[in-house]
Coordinates of C-alpha atoms in Angstrom, one line a residue:
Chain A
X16 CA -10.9 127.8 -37.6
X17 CA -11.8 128.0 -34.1
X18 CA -14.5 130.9 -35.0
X19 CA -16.0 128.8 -37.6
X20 CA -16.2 125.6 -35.3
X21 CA -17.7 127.9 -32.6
X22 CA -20.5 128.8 -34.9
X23 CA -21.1 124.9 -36.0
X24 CA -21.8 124.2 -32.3
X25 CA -24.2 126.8 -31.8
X26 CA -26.2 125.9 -34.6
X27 CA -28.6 123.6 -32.9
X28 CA -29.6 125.9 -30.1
X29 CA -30.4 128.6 -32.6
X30 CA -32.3 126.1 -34.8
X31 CA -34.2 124.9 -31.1
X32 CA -34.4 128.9 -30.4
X33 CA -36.0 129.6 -34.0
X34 CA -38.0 126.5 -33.8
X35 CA -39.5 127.6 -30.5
X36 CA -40.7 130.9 -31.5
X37 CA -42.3 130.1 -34.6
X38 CA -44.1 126.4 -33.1
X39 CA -41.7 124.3 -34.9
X40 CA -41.1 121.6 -31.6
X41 CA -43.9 119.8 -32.7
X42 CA -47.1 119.3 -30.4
X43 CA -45.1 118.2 -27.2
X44 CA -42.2 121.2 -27.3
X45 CA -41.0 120.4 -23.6
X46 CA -40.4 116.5 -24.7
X47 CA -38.7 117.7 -27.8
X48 CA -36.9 120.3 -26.4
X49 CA -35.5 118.0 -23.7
X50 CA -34.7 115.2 -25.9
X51 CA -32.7 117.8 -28.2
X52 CA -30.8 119.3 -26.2
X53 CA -29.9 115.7 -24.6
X54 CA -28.9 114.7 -28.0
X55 CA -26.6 117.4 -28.7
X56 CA -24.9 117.3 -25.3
X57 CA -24.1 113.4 -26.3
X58 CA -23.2 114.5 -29.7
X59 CA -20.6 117.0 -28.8
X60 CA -19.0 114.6 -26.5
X61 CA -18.7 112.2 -28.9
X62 CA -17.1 114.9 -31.5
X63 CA -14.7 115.9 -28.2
X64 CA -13.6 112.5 -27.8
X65 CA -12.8 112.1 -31.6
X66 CA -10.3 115.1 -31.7
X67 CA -7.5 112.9 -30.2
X68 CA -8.3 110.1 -32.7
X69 CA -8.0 112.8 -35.5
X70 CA -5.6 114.2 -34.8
X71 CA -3.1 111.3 -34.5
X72 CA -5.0 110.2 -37.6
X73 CA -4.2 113.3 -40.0
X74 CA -1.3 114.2 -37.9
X75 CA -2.9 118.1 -37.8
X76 CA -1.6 119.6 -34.5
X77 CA -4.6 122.4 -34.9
X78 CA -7.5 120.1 -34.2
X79 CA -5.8 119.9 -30.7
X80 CA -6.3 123.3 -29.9
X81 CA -10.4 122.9 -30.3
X82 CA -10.7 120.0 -27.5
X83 CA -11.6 122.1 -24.8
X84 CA -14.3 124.7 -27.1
X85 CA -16.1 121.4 -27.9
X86 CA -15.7 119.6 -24.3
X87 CA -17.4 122.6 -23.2
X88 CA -20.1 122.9 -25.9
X89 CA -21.1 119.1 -24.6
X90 CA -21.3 120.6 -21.0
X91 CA -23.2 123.4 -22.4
X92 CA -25.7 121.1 -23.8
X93 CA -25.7 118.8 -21.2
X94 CA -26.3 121.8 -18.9
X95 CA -29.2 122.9 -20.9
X96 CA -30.6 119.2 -21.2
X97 CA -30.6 119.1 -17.3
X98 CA -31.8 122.4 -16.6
X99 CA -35.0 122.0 -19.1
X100 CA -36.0 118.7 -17.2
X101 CA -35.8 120.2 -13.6
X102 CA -37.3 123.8 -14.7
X103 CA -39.3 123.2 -17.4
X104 CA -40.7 119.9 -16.9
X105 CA -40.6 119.3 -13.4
X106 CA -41.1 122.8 -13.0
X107 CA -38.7 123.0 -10.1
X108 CA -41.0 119.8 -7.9
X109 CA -37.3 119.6 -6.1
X110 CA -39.6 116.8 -3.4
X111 CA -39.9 114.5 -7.3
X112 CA -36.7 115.3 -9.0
X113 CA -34.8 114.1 -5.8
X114 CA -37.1 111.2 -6.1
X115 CA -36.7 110.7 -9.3
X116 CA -33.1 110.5 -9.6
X117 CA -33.0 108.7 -7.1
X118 CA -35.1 106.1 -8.0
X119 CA -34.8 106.1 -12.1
X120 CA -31.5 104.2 -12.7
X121 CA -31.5 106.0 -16.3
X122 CA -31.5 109.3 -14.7
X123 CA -29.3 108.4 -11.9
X124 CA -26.9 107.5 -15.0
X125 CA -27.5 110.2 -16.3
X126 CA -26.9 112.6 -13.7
X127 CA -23.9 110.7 -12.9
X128 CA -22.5 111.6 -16.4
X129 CA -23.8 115.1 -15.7
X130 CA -21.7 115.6 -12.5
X131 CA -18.3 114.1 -14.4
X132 CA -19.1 116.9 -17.2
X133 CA -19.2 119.4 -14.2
X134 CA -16.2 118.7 -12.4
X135 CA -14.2 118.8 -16.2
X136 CA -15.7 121.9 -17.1
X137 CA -14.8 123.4 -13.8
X138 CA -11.2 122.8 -14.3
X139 CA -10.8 123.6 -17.5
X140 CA -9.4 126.6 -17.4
X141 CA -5.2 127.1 -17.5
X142 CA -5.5 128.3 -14.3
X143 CA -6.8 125.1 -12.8
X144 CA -4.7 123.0 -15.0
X145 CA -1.5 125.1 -13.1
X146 CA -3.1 124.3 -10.2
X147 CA -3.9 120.4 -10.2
X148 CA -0.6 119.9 -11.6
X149 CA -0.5 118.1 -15.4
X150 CA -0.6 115.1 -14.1
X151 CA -3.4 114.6 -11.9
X152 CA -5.9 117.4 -14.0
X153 CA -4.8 114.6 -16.9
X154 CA -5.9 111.9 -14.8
X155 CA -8.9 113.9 -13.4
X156 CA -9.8 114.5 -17.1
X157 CA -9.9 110.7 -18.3
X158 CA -13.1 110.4 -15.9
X159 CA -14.4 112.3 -19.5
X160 CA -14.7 108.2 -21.1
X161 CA -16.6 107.4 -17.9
X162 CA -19.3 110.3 -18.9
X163 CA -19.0 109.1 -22.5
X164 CA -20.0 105.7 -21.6
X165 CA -23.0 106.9 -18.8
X166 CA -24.7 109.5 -21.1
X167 CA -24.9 106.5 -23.8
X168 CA -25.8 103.9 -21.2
X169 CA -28.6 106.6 -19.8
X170 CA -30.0 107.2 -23.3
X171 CA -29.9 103.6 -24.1
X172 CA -31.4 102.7 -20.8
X173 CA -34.4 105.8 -21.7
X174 CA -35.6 104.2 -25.2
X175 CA -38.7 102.3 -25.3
X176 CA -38.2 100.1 -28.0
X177 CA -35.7 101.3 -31.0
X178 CA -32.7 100.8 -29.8
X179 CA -30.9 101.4 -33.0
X180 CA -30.3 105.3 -32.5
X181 CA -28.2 105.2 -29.3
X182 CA -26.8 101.9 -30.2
X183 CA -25.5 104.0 -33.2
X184 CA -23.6 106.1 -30.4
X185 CA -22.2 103.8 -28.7
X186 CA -21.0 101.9 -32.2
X187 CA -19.4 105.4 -32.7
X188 CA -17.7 106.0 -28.9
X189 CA -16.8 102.4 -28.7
X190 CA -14.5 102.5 -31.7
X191 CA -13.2 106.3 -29.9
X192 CA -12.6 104.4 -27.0
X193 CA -11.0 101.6 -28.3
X194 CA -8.9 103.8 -30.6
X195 CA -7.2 105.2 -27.6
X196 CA -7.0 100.9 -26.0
X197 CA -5.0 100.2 -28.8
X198 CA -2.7 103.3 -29.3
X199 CA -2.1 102.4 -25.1
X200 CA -0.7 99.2 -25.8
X201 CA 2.9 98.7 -25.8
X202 CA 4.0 98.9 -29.7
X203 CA 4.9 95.2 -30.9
X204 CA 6.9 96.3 -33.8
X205 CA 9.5 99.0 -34.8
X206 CA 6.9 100.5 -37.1
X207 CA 5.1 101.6 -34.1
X208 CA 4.7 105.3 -34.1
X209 CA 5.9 106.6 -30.6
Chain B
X3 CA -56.8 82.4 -42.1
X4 CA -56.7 85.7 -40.5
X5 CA -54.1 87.5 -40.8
X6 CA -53.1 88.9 -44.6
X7 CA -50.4 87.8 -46.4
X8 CA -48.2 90.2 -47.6
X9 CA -49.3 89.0 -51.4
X10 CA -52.9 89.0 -50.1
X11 CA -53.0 92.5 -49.7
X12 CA -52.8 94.0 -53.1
X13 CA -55.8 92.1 -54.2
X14 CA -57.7 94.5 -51.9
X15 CA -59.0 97.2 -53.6
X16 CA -58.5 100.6 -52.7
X17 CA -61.8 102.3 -53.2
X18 CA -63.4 105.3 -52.0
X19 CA -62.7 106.6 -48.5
X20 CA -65.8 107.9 -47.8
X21 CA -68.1 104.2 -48.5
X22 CA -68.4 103.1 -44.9
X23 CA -68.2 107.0 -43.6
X24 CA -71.1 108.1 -45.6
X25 CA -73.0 105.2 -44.9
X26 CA -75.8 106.9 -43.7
X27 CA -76.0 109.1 -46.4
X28 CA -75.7 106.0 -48.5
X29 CA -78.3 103.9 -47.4
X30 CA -80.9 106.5 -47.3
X31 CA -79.8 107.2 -51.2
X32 CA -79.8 103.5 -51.8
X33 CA -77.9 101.1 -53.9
X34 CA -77.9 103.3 -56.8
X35 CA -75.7 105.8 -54.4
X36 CA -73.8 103.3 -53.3
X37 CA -72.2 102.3 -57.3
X38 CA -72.1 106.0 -57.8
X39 CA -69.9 106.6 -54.8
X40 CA -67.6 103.9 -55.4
X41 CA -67.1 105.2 -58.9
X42 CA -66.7 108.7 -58.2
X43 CA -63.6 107.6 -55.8
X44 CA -64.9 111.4 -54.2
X45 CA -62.6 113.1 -51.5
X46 CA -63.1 112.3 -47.7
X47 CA -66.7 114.0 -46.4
X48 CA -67.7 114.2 -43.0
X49 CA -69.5 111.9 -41.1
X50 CA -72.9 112.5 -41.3
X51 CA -76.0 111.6 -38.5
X52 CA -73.3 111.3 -35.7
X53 CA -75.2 111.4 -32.5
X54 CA -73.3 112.9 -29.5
X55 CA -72.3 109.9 -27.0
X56 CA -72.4 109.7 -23.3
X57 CA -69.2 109.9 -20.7
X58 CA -68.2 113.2 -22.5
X59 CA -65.6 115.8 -20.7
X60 CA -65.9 119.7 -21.3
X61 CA -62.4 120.1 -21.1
X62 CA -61.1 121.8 -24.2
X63 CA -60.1 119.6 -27.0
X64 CA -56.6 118.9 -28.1
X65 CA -55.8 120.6 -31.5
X66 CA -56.2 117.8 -34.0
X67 CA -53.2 119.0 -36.0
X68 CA -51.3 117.7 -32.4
X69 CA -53.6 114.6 -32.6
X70 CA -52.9 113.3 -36.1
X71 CA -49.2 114.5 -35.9
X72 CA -48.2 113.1 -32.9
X73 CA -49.0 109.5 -32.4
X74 CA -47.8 106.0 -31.4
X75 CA -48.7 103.6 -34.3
X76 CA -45.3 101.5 -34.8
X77 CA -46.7 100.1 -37.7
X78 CA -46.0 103.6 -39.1
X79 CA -42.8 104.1 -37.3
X80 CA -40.9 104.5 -33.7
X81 CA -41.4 108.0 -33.6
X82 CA -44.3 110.6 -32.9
X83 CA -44.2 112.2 -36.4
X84 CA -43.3 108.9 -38.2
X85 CA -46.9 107.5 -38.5
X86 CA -48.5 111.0 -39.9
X87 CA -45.6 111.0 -42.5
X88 CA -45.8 107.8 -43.3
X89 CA -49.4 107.7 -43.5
X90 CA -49.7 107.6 -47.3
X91 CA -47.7 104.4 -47.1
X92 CA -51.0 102.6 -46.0
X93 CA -53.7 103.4 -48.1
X94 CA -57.3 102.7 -47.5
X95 CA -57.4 99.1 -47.7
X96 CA -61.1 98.3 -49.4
X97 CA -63.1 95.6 -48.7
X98 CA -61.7 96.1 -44.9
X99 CA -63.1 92.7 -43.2
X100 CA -62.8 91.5 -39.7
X101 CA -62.4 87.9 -39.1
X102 CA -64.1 87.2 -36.3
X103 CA -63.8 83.8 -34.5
X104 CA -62.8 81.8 -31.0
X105 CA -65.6 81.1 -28.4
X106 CA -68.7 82.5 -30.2
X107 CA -71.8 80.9 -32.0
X108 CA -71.3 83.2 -34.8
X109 CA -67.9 83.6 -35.6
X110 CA -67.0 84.3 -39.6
X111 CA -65.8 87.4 -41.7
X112 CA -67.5 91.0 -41.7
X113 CA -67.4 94.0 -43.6
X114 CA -66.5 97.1 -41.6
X115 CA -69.5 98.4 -42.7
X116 CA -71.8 95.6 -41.6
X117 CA -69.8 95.7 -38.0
X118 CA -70.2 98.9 -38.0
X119 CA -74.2 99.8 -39.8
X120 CA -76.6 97.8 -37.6
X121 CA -75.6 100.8 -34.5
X122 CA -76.1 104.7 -34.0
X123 CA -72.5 106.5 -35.0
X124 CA -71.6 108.6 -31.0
X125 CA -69.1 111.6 -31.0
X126 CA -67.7 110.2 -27.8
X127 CA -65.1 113.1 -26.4
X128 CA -62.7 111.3 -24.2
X129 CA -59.3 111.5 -22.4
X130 CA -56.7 109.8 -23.4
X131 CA -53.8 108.9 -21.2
X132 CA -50.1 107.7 -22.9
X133 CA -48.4 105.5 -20.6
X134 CA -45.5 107.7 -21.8
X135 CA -47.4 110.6 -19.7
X136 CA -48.6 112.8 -22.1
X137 CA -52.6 113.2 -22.5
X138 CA -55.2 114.5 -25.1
X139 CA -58.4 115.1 -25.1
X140 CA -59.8 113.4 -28.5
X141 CA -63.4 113.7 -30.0
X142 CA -63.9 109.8 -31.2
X143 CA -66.6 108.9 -33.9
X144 CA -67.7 104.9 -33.6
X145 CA -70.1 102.3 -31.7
X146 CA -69.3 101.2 -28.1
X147 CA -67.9 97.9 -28.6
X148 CA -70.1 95.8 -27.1
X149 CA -73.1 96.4 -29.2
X150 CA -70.9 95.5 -32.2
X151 CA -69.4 92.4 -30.5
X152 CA -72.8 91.0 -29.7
X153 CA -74.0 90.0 -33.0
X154 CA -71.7 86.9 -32.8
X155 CA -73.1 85.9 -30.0
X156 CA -70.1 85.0 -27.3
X157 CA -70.6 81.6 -25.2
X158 CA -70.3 81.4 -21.4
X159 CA -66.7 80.5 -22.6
X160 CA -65.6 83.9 -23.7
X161 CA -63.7 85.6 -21.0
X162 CA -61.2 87.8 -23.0
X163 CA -61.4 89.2 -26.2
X164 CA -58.2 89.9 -28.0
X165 CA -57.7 92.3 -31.2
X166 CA -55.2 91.9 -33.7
X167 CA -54.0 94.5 -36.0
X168 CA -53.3 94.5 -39.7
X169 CA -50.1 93.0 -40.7
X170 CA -48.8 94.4 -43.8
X171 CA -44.7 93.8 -44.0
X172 CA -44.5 94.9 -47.4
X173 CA -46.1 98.4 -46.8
X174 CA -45.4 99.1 -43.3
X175 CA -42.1 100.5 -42.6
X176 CA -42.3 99.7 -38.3
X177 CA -43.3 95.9 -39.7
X178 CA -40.3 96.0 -41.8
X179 CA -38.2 95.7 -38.8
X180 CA -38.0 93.4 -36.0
X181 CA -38.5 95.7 -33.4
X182 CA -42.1 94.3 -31.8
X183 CA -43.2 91.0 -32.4
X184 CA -45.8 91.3 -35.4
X185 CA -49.0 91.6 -35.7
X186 CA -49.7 93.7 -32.9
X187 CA -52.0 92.1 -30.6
X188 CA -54.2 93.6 -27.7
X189 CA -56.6 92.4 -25.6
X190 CA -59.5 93.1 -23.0
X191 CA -61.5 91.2 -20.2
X192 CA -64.8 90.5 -21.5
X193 CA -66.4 92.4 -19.4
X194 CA -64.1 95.2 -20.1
X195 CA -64.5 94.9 -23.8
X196 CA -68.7 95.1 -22.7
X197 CA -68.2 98.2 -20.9
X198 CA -70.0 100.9 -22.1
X199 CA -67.3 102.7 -22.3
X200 CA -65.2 101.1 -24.7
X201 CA -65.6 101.9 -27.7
X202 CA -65.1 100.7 -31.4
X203 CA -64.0 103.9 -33.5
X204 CA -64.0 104.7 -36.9
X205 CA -63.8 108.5 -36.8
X206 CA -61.9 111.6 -35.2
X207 CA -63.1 115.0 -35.2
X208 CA -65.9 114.7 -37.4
X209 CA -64.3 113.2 -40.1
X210 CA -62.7 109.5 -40.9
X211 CA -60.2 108.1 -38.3
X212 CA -56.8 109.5 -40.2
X213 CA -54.7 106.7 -41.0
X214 CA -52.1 107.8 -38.5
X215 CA -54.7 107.0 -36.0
X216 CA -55.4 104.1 -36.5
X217 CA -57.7 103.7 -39.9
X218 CA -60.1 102.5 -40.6
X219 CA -61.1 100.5 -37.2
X220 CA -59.5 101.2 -34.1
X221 CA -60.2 100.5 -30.4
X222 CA -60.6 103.1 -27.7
X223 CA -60.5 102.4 -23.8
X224 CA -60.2 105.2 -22.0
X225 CA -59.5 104.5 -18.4
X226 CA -56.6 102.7 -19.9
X227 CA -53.2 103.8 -21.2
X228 CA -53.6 104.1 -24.7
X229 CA -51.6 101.2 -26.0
X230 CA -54.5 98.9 -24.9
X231 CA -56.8 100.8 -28.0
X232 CA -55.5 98.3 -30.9
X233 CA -55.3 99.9 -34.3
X234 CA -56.1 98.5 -37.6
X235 CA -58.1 96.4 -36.9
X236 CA -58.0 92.8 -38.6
X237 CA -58.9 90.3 -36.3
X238 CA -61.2 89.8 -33.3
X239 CA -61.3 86.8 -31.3
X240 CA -63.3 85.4 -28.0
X241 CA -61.1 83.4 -25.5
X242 CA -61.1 81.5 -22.4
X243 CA -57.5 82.0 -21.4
X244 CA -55.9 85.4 -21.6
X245 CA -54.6 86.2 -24.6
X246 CA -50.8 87.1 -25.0
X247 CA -50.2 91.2 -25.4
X248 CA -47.6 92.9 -27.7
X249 CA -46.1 94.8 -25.2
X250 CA -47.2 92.9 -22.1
X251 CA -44.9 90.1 -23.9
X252 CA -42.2 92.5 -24.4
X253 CA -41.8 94.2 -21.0
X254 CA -43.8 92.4 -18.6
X255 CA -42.6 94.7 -15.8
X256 CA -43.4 97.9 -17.9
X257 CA -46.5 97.5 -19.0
X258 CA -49.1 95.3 -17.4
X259 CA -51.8 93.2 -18.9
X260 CA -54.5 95.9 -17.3
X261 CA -52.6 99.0 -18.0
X262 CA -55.4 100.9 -16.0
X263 CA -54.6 104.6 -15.5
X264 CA -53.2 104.7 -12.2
X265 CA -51.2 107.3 -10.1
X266 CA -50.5 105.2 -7.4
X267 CA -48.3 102.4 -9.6
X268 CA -45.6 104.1 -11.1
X269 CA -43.8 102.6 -14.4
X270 CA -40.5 101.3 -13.8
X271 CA -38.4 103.8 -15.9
X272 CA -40.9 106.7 -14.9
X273 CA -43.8 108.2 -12.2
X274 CA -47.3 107.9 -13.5
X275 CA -48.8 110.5 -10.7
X276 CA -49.0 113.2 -13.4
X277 CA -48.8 114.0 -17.1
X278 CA -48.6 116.8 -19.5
X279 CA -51.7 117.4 -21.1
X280 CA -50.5 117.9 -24.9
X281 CA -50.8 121.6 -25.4
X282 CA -50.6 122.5 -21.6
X283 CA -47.3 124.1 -20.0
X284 CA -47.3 122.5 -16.9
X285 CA -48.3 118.7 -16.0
X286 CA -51.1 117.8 -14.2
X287 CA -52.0 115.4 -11.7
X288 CA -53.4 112.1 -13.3
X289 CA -56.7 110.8 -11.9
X290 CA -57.1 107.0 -11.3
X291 CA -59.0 105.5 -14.1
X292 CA -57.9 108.2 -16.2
X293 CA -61.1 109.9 -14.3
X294 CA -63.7 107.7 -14.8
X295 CA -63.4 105.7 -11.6
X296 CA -67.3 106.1 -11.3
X297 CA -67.8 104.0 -14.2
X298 CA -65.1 101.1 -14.0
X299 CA -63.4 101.2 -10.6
X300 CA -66.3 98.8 -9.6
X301 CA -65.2 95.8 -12.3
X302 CA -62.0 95.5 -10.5
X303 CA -63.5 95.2 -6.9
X304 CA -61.9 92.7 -4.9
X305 CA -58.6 93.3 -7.4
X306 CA -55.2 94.4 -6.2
X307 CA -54.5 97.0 -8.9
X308 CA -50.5 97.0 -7.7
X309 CA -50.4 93.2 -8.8
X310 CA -52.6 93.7 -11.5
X311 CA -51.4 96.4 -13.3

């Protein structure tokens, strides 16, 4: 399975790959290219945050086992995303992208939701779960709702006037979200599943 | 009453696209031409005895498969490809009239072509400037504005003029949401609108303005972002006061009632000191005015362009 989902995630960048060498980005490629790879990155986190959900849905212990695969394709995306805007379209102006962060709040949101994604992908491996202890690399690692709700936010915040895509996202994390606000609360009846 | 009705519209008849475009070729054939074209419902032809215009650039033109493919018409759709796919949603309306009205001696309704006959057709090649920073470089077919806005004759009264675009809920899929207050409404100072400058298009590369672009009667302003260059065109009106603005309305603090090109005033979500030049890798600087300071810095003497944006 995990093969198989690894291919699904790649998809997109081969599509953007075959797209870009045969002048399929359409007549502003950077744009597009950025806005892609933004989309996927937002996309995969969205599909990483609906593997708990699932799995307590269907009860299929497997699904588990691709959190961290997908957590990291949303990084990956995300780290293509932010590396197209600073290369590609700033072309590495480091004097306007400092500016720029600092004085788009969408981008600062952004960014924000960018460094979360780095600090979880940096500790993803067992090694560093060892070595924050279960507890606090769990605690560490709910900061990934925080970058759920800033890479919406920062594309909501982006869109000129049709809302209605990233309101479609955060439709979608919200019920994620509160999924997990529900299953926290303490279980009212014996029926509970604990 | 100005603006169509959504049962209004399918009484207009969809005739042949080339009528007002061949209109030279038409009146020097005559009236008998005239019938024939209208029922031979031919294919599109060029625009004949187009005369090049002044203010042109010699930088290279952007591809028109990039200009017709990617545009902002929200009529057509909220995004770049939407109003080239959804072109064939809005056919050529025939009879196109303009209602024109508001502080004038002769206000009333025109045919296109009888806005559009009495003045000498100019190629004007032009820069156009997004707001969104991208830029083109566009070949426009039309008159300059003014010439056609002087027929009716504007009183001492007139100090803006404000353009209204078609409103078709029915066949446009943007107006079938409420995304934008419809009908999209622009406007200019009069003496903006008088400018040589501006100009009243009908045509892109050589041929008639795609519908994408803003068919069959658009406006072009070039030292301003290109949201100011209303599309469609259904309705032009003299004022005293300034007229309200689509997007003006919207975002008051995004985009201003002047929406002059301007480096120096950034938007709030984004710089404005350089663009990307649609088929260009890397973005370049954006002039004030959109470059042509020379001709229209000087009707904003005295102004503080940071207040008036």
């Amino acid at each position: 399975m995990k093969p198989l989902v690894f291919t699904l995630c790649l998809l997109p960048l081969a599509w953007l790959g075959w797209a870009g060498m045969n002048d399929g980005l359409g007549a502003n490629p950077i744009e597009f290219l950025i806005r892609t790879l933004g989309d996927w990155a937002l996309r995969m986190l969205l599909v990483a945050l609906a593997v708990t959900p699932m799995r307590q849905l269907t009860g299929w212990g497997w699904i588990g086992r691709l959190r961290r695969m997908l957590g990291l394709f949303a990084f990956a995306y995300a780290l293509l995303h932010v590396a197209a805007w600073i290369g590609v379209d700033q072309f590495l102006d480091w004097g306007t992208i400092g500016r720029e962060i600092a004085k788009r709040r969408y981008i600062l949101v952004g960014m924000s939701a960018f460094v979360i994604l780095i600090a979880l992908a940096s500790t993803s491996t067992n090694g560093m779960i060892r070595r924050l202890g279960g507890r606090r690399w769990r605690l560490l690692h709910k900061s990934v709702y925080a970058a759920g709700i800033l890479a919406s936010l920062h594309y909501l915040m982006m869109v000129k006037v049709d809302i209605r895509p990233p309101l479609g996202h955060i439709v979608i994390l919200a019920l994620l979200l509160g999924w997990r606000v529900i299953k926290a609360l303490p279980a009212p009846t014996p029926s509970g599943r604990r | 009453m100005l603006i169509r009705r959504s049962s209004d519209i399918r009484e207009f008849e969809v005739t042949d696209h080339g009528l007002y475009l061949g209109r030279r070729k038409l009146l020097a054939l005559g009236a008998a031409a005239l019938a024939a074209a209208v029922a031979s419902k031919a294919a599109a032809a060029p625009l004949t005895g187009v005369i090049e215009g002044p203010f042109g650039t010699s930088e290279p033109l952007t591809s028109k498969i990039a200009a017709t493919h990617y545009n902002n018409f929200t009529e057509l759709g909220f995004h770049k490809d939407d109003p080239a796919e959804n072109a064939d949603r809005f056919p050529p309306l025939r009879p196109w009239t303009v209602e024109i009205g508001g502080e004038c001696a002769k206000p009333g309704r025109i045919g296109i072509e009888d806005l559009i006959r009495p003045h000498a057709l100019e190629e004007r090649i032009y820069r156009m400037r997004c707001v969104e920073t991208w830029s083109m470089v566009v070949p426009w077919i039309g008159v300059p504005l003014g010439d056609a806005l002087r027929q009716f004759e504007p009183t001492s009264r007139a100090k803006f003029v404000e353009f209204t675009s078609v409103h078709a809920p029915n066949i446009l899929p943007g107006q079938k949401t409420d995304l934008l207050p419809w009908p999209y409404v622009e406007a200019l100072r009069i003496d903006e609108a008088m400018h040589p400058l501006t100009l009243l298009a009908v045509g892109l590369y050589g041929e008639d303005l795609p519908v994408q672009n803003g068919a069959p009667l658009r406006l072009v302003v070039p030292w301003k972002y290109g949201f100011k260059g209303a599309k469609s065109i259904v309705r032009i009106r003299f004022t005293e006061t300034r007229p309200h603005t689509t997007w003006n309305d919207l975002q008051p603090d995004e985009y201003g009632f002047y929406a002059n090109v301007n480096p120096a005033v950034d938007h709030v979500r984004w710089s404005q000191a350089n663009e990307r030049r649609i088929g260009e890798f890397r973005r370049r600087p954006t002039l004030p005015f959109n470059g042509y300071a020379d001709q229209v810095a000087g009707l904003y003497a005295g102004q503080d362009l940071r207040r008036d944006f």
